[in-house]
Structure formats: C-alpha cells, structure tokens
PDB file of C-alpha atoms in Angstrom:
ATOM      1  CA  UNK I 194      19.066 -16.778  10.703  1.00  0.00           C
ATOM      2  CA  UNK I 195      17.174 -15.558  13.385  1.00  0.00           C
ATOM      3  CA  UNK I 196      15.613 -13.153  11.668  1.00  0.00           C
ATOM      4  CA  UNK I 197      11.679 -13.946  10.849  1.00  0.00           C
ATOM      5  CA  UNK I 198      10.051 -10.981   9.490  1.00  0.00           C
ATOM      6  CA  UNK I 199       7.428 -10.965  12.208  1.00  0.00           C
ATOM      7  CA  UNK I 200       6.504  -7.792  13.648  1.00  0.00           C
ATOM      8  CA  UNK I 201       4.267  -6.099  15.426  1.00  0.00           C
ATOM      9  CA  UNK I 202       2.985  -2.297  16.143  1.00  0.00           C
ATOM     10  CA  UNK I 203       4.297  -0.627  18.901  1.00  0.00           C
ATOM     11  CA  UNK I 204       6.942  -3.617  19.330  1.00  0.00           C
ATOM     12  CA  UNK I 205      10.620  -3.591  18.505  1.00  0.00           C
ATOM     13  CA  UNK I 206      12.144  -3.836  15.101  1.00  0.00           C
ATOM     14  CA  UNK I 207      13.095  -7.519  13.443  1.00  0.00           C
ATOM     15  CA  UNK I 208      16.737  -6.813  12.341  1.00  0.00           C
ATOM     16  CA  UNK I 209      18.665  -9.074   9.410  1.00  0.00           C
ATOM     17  CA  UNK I 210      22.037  -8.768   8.501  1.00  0.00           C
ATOM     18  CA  UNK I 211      23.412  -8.931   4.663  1.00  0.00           C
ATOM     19  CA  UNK I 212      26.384  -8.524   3.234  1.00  0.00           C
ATOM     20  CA  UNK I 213      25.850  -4.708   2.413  1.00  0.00           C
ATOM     21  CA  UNK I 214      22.723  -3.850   4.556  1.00  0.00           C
ATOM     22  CA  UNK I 215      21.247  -3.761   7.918  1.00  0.00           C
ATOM     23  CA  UNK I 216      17.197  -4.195   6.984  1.00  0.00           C
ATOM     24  CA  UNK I 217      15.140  -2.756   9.926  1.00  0.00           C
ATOM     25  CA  UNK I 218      11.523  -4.195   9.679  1.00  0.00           C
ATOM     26  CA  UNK I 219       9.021  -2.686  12.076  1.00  0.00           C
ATOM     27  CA  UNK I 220       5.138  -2.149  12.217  1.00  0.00           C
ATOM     28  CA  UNK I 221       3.124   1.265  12.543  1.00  0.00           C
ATOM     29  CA  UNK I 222      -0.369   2.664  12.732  1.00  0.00           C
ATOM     30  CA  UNK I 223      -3.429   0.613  13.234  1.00  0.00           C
ATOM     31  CA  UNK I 224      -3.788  -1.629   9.901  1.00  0.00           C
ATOM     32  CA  UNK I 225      -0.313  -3.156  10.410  1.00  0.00           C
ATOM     33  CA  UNK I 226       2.217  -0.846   8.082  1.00  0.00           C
ATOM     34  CA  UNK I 227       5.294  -2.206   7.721  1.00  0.00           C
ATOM     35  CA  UNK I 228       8.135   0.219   7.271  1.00  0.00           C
ATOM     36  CA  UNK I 229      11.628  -0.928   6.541  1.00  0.00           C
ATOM     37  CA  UNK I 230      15.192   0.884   7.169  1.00  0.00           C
ATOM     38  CA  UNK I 231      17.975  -0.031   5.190  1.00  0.00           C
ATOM     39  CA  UNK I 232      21.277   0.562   6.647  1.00  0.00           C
ATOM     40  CA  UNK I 233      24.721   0.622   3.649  1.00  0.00           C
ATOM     41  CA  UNK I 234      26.917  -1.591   6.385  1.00  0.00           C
ATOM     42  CA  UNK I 235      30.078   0.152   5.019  1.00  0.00           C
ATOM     43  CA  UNK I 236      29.277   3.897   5.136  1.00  0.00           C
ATOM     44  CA  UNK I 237      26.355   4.061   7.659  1.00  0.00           C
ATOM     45  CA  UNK I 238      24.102   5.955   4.903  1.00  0.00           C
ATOM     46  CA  UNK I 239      20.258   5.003   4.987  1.00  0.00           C
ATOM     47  CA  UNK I 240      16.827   4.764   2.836  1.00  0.00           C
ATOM     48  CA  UNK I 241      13.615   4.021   4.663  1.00  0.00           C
ATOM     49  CA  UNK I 242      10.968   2.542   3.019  1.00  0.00           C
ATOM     50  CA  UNK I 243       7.724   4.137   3.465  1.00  0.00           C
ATOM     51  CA  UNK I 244       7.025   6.693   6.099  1.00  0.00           C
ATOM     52  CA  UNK I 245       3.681   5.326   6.919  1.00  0.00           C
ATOM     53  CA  UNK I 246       3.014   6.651  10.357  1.00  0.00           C
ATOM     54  CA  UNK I 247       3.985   7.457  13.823  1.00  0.00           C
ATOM     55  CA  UNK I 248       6.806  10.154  13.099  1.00  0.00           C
ATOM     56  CA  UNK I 249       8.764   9.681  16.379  1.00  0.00           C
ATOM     57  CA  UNK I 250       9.104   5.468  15.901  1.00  0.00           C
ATOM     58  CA  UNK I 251       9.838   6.354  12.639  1.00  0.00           C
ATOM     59  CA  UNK I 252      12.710   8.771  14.081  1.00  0.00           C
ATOM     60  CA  UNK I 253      13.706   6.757  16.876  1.00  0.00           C
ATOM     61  CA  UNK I 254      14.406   3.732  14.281  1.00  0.00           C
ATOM     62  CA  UNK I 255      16.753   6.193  11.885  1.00  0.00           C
ATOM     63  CA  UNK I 256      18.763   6.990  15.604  1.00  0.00           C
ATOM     64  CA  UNK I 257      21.488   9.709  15.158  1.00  0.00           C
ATOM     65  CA  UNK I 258      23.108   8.149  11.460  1.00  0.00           C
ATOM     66  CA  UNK I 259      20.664  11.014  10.018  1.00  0.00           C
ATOM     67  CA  UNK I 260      18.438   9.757   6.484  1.00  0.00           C
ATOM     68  CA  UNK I 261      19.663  10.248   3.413  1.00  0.00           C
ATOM     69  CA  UNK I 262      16.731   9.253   1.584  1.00  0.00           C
ATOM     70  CA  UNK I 263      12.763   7.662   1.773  1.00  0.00           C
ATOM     71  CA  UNK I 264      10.741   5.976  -0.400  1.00  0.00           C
ATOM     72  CA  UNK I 265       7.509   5.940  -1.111  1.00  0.00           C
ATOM     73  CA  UNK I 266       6.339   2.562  -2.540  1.00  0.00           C
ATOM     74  CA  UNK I 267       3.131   3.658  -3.720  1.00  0.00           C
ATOM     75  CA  UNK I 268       0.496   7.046  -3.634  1.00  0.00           C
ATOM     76  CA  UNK I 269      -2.042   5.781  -0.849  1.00  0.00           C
ATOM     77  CA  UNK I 270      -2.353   7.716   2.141  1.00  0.00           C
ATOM     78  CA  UNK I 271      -1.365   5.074   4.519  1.00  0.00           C
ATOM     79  CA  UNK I 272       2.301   4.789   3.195  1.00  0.00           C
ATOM     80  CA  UNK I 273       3.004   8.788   4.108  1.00  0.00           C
ATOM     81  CA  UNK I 274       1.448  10.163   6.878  1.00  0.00           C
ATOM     82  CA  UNK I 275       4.646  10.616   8.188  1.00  0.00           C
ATOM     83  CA  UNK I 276       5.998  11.526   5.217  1.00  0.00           C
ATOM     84  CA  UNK I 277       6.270  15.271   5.859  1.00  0.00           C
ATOM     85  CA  UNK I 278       7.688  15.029   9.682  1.00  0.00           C
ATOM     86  CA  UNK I 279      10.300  12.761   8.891  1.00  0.00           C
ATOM     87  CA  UNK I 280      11.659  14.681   5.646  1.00  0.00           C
ATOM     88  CA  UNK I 281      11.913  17.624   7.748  1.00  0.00           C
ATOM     89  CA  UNK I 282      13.122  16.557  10.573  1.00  0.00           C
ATOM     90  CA  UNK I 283      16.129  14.989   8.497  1.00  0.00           C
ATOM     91  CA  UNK I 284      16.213  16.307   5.387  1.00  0.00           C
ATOM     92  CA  UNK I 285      15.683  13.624   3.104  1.00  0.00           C
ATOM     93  CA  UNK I 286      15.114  13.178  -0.007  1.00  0.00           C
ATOM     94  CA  UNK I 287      11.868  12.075  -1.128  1.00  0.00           C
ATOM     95  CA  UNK I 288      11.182   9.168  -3.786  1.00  0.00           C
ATOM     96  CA  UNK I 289       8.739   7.806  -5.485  1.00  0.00           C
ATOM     97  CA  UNK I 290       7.515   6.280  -8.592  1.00  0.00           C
ATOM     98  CA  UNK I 291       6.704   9.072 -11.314  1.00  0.00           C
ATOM     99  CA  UNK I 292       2.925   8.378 -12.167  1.00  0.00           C
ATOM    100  CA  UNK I 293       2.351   8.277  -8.260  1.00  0.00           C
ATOM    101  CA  UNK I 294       3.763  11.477  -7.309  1.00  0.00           C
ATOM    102  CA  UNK I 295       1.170  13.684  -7.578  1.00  0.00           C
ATOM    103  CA  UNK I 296      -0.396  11.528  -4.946  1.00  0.00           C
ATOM    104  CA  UNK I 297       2.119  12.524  -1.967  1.00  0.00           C
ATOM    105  CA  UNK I 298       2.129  15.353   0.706  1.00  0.00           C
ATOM    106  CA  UNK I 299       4.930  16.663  -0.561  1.00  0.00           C
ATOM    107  CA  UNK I 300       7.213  17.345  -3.495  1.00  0.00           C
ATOM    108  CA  UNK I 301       9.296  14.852  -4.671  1.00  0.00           C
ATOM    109  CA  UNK I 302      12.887  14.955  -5.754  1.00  0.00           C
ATOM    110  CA  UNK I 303      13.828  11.587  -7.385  1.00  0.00           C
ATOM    111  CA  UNK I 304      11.041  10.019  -9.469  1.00  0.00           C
ATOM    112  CA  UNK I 305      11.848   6.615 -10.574  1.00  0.00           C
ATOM    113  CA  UNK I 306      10.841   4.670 -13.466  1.00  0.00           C
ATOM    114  CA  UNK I 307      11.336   1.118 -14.080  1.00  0.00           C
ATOM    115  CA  UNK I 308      15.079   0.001 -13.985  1.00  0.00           C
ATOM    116  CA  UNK I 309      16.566   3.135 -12.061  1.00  0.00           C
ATOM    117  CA  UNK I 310      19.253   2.301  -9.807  1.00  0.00           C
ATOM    118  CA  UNK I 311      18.546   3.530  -5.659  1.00  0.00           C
ATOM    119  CA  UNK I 312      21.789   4.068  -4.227  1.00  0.00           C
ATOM    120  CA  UNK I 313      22.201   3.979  -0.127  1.00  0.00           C
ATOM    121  CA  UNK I 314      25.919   4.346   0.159  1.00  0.00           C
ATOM    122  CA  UNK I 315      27.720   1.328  -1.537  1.00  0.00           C
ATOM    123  CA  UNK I 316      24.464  -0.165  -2.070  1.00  0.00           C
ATOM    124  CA  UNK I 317      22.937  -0.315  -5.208  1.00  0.00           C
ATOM    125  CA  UNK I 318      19.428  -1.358  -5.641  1.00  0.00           C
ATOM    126  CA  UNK I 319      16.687  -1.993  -8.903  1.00  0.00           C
ATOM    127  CA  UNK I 320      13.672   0.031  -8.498  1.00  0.00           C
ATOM    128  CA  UNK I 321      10.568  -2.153 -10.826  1.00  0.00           C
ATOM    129  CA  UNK I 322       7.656  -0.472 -11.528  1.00  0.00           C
ATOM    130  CA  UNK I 323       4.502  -2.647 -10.906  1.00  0.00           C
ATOM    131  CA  UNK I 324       1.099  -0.953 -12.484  1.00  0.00           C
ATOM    132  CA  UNK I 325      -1.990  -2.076 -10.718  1.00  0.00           C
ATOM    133  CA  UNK I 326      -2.323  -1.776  -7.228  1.00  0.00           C
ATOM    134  CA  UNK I 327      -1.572   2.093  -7.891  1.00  0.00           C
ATOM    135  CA  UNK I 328      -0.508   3.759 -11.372  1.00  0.00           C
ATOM    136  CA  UNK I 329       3.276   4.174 -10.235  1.00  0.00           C
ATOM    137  CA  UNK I 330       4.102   1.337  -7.075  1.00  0.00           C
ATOM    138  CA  UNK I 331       7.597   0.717  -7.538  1.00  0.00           C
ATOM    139  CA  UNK I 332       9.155  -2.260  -5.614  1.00  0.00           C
ATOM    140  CA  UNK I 333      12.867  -2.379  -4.898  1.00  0.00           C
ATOM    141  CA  UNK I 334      15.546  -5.000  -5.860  1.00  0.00           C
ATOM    142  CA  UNK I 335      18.658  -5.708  -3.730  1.00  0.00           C
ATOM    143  CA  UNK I 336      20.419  -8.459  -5.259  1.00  0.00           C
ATOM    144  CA  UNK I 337      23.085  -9.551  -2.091  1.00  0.00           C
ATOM    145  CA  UNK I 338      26.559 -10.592  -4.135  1.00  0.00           C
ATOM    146  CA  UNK I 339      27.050 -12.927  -0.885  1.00  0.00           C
ATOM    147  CA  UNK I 340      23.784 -14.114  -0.526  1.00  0.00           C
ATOM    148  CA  UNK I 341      19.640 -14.131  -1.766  1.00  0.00           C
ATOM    149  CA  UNK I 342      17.849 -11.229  -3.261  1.00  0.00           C
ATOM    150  CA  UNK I 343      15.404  -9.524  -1.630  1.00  0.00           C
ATOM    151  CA  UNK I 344      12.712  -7.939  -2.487  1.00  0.00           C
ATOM    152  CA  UNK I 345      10.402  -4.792  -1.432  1.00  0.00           C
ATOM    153  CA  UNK I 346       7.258  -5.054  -2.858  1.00  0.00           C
ATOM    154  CA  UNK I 347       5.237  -2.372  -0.885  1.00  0.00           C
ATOM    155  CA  UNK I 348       1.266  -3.426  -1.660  1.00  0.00           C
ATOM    156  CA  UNK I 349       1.707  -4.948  -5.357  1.00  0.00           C
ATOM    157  CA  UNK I 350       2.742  -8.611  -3.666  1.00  0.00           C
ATOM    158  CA  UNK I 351       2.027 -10.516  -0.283  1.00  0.00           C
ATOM    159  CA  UNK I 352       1.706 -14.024   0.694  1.00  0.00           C
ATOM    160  CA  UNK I 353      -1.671 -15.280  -1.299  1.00  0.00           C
ATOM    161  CA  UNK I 354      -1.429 -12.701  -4.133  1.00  0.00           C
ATOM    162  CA  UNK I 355      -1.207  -9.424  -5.959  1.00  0.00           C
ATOM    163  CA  UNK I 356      -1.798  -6.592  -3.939  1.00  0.00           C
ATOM    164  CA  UNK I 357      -5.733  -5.162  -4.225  1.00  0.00           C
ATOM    165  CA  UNK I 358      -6.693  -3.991  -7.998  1.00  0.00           C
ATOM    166  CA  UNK I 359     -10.557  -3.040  -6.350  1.00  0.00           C
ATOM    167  CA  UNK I 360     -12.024  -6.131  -8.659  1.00  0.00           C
ATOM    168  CA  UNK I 361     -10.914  -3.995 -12.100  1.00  0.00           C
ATOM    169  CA  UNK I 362      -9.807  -6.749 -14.658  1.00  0.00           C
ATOM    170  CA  UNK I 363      -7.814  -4.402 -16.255  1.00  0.00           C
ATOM    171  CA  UNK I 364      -5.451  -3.506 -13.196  1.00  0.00           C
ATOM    172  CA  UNK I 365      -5.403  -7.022 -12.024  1.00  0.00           C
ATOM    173  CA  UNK I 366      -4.397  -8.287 -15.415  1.00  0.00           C
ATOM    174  CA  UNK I 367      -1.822  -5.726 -15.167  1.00  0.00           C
ATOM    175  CA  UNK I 368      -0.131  -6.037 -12.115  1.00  0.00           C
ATOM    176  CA  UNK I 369       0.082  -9.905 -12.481  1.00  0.00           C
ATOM    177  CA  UNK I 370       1.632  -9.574 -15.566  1.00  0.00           C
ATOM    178  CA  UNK I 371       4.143  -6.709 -14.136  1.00  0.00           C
ATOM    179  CA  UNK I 372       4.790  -8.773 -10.667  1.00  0.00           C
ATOM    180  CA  UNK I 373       5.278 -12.111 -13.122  1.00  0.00           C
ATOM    181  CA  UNK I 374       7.590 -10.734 -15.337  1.00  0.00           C
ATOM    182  CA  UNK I 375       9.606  -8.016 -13.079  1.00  0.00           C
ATOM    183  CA  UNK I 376       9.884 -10.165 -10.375  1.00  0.00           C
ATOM    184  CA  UNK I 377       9.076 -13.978 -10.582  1.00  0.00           C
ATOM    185  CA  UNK I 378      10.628 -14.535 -13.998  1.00  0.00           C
ATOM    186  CA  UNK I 379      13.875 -12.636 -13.138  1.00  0.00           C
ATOM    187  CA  UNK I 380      14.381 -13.737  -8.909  1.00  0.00           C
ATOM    188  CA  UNK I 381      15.239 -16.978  -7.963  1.00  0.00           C
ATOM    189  CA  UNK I 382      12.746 -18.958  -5.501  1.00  0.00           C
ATOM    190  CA  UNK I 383      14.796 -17.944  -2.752  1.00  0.00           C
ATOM    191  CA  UNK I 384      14.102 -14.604  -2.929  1.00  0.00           C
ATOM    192  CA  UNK I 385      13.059 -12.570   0.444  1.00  0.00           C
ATOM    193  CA  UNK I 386       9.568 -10.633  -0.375  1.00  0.00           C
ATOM    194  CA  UNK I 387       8.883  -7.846   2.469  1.00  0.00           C
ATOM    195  CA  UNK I 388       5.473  -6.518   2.207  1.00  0.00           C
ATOM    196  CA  UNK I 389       3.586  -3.172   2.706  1.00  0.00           C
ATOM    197  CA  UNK I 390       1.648  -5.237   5.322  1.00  0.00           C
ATOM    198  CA  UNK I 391       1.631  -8.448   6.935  1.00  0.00           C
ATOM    199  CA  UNK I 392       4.507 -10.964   6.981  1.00  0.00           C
ATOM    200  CA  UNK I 393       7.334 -11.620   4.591  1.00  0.00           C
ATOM    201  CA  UNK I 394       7.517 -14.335   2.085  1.00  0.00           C
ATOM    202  CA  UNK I 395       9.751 -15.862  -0.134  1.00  0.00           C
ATOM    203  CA  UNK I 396       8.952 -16.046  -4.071  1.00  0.00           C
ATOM    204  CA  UNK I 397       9.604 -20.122  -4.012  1.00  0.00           C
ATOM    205  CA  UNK I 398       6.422 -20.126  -1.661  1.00  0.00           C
ATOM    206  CA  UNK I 399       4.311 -17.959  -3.887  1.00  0.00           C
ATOM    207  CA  UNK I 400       5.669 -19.342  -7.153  1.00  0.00           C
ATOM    208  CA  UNK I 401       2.837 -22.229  -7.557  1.00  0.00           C
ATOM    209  CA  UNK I 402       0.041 -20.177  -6.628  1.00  0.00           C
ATOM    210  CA  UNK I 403       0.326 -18.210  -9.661  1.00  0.00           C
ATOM    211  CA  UNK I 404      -1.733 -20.159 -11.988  1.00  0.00           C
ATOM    212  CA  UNK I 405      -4.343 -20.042  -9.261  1.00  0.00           C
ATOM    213  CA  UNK I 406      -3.846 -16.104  -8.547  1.00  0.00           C
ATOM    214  CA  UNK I 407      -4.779 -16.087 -12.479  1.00  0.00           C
ATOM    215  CA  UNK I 408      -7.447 -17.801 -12.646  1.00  0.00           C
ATOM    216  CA  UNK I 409      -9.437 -16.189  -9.457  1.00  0.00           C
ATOM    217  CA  UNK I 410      -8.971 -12.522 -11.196  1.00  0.00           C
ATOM    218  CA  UNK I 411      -6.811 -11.175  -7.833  1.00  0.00           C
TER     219      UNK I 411
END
C-alpha cells in the first residue's frame, strides 16, 4: 500500500484504494485540517468530510463527479469555513451530528445520531456519536467487506489521545468512555483512524495507551 496518510497544506492529495471507496486525504488552512473525499467506486457518488477551508482546493478535489453530500464532524469553526461555498457551489447536502448543529453556518439537512447509516452510493457507512470534544462529534465507520475498517474520527481521536476536552473531567471522562466503547471495543486493531488533524493511525497502535490516556485525565 502506498498510501501513508501524510499530507501536507497546499500539497497534493494522499489517495487509497478500497474495495468500495476512493478516500482522498488532503490538508487545508494554517493549523493543518485534514479534509477527506470519499469516492462510492461503483457509482462515482461522493461525501466529503469536513469543509474546513480553502473553497477552491476543496472544489478542485470534488473535480466534475459533482457532491452529493458533506459532513461536518464536529461544531468548531475550523471544520466549516468552507462550509457555505462548497454547498452552494454543488448543492450538497449538509450533515452533521444533531446536538452540534446549531453550531454551523448553515442549515442542516441530515442530523445524525449514533448508529445512523451514511450512504455514498453503494457505500454504507456507521455514523458514532462521541460526546466530549464537542456535544455532537460524530465519527464515521466504513467497515471494507474485502478488507480493514476505517475509521473517521474528526477531533475526538488522534495518535496520543482523545481529542481536547479543555481540562473538564466531565467531558474527558466522557469522550474516553464514548471513543472506548464505540470504537476500540467494537474495531479490530487493524483499524485505519484518519484524524481532524495530523497523521493517521491505526487503533492496534493506540490500543495500549489507553490505560495511560486514563490515568493522565486527556
């Protein structure tokens, strides 16, 4: 696989190959967004994953197979500036996590709550809803019948921990409970993780650093 996860802004898209998607990852903005396209490899239909900046890479990465959908992973502003110039430029249809919707630039028209199936095309993925990082972060769950799972975990997971709970027990104890038993006790170890930042992971790496995660508080 040649395929690494490591991207950079203003540099070209890392491209891997499933059985039933294309995943685009590429990098926007100035504090290292990651954005991910997902392509169905049988219709053409796809769902990018946070419009986080820089409309026109953003549009150049879609190409002409038009957008049928985007999701938002989470409320915070620097997972939608975008948001607005892609939708109408294409005319997709915005989703999000329910509790977080209030948060975006614009209406949504799908909002998802733990367990909801996201369709692109053939494709069907899990949506999880992990509480912590923001009231409704949802990550998304493509289980590949030929191969691993993967994972999109927007800002609630990342190599070396839970995503930032601002040093509130409460959300911390919350999200690593919600990112234990959504994703880590129900993915195998060789699961793909794609951040909201940074570079990918796999849960097998991050697996026995949870007892530590714990016991730090985030």
């Amino acid at each position: 696989m040649t395929y690494t996860g490591e991207v950079t802004a203003g540099g070209p898209a890392d491209v891997r190959e499933t059985s039933g998607l294309t995943i685009s990852k590429a990098s926007v903005g100035t504090i290292d967004n990651n954005v991910y396209l997902l392509r169905c490899r049988a219709t053409g239909e796809q769902l990018l994953i946070d419009a986080a900046d820089e409309p026109q890479t953003l549009l150049a990465l879609i190409g002409d197979g038009g957008l049928a959908s985007v999701l938002t992973t989470h409320q915070h502003w620097d997972h939608h500036r975008a948001l607005p110039q892609v939708v109408e430029a294409t005319g997709a249809k915005v989703l999000v996590g329910r509790e977080d919707a209030e948060g975006l630039p614009l209406p949504a028209d799908v909002l998802l709550a733990d367990g909801d199936v996201v369709r692109v095309g053939e494709v069907e993925l899990t949506a999880r809803h992990l509480v912590g990082h923001s009231p409704g972060s949802i990550a998304l769950v493509y289980r590949d019948p030929a191969g691993h799972a993967h994972v999109f975990t927007g800002d609630s997971l990342f190599p070396g921990g839970v995503g930032n709970t601002q040093k509130d027990p409460a959300r911390f104890a919350s999200l690593f409970r919600d990112v234990r038993t959504r994703i880590f006790d129900e993915l195998p170890d060789d699961t793909w993780v794609y951040p909201g930042h940074g570079k990918d992971t796999t849960l097998g790496a991050e697996r026995p650093k949870l007892p530590e995660w714990l016991a730090r508080g985030w």
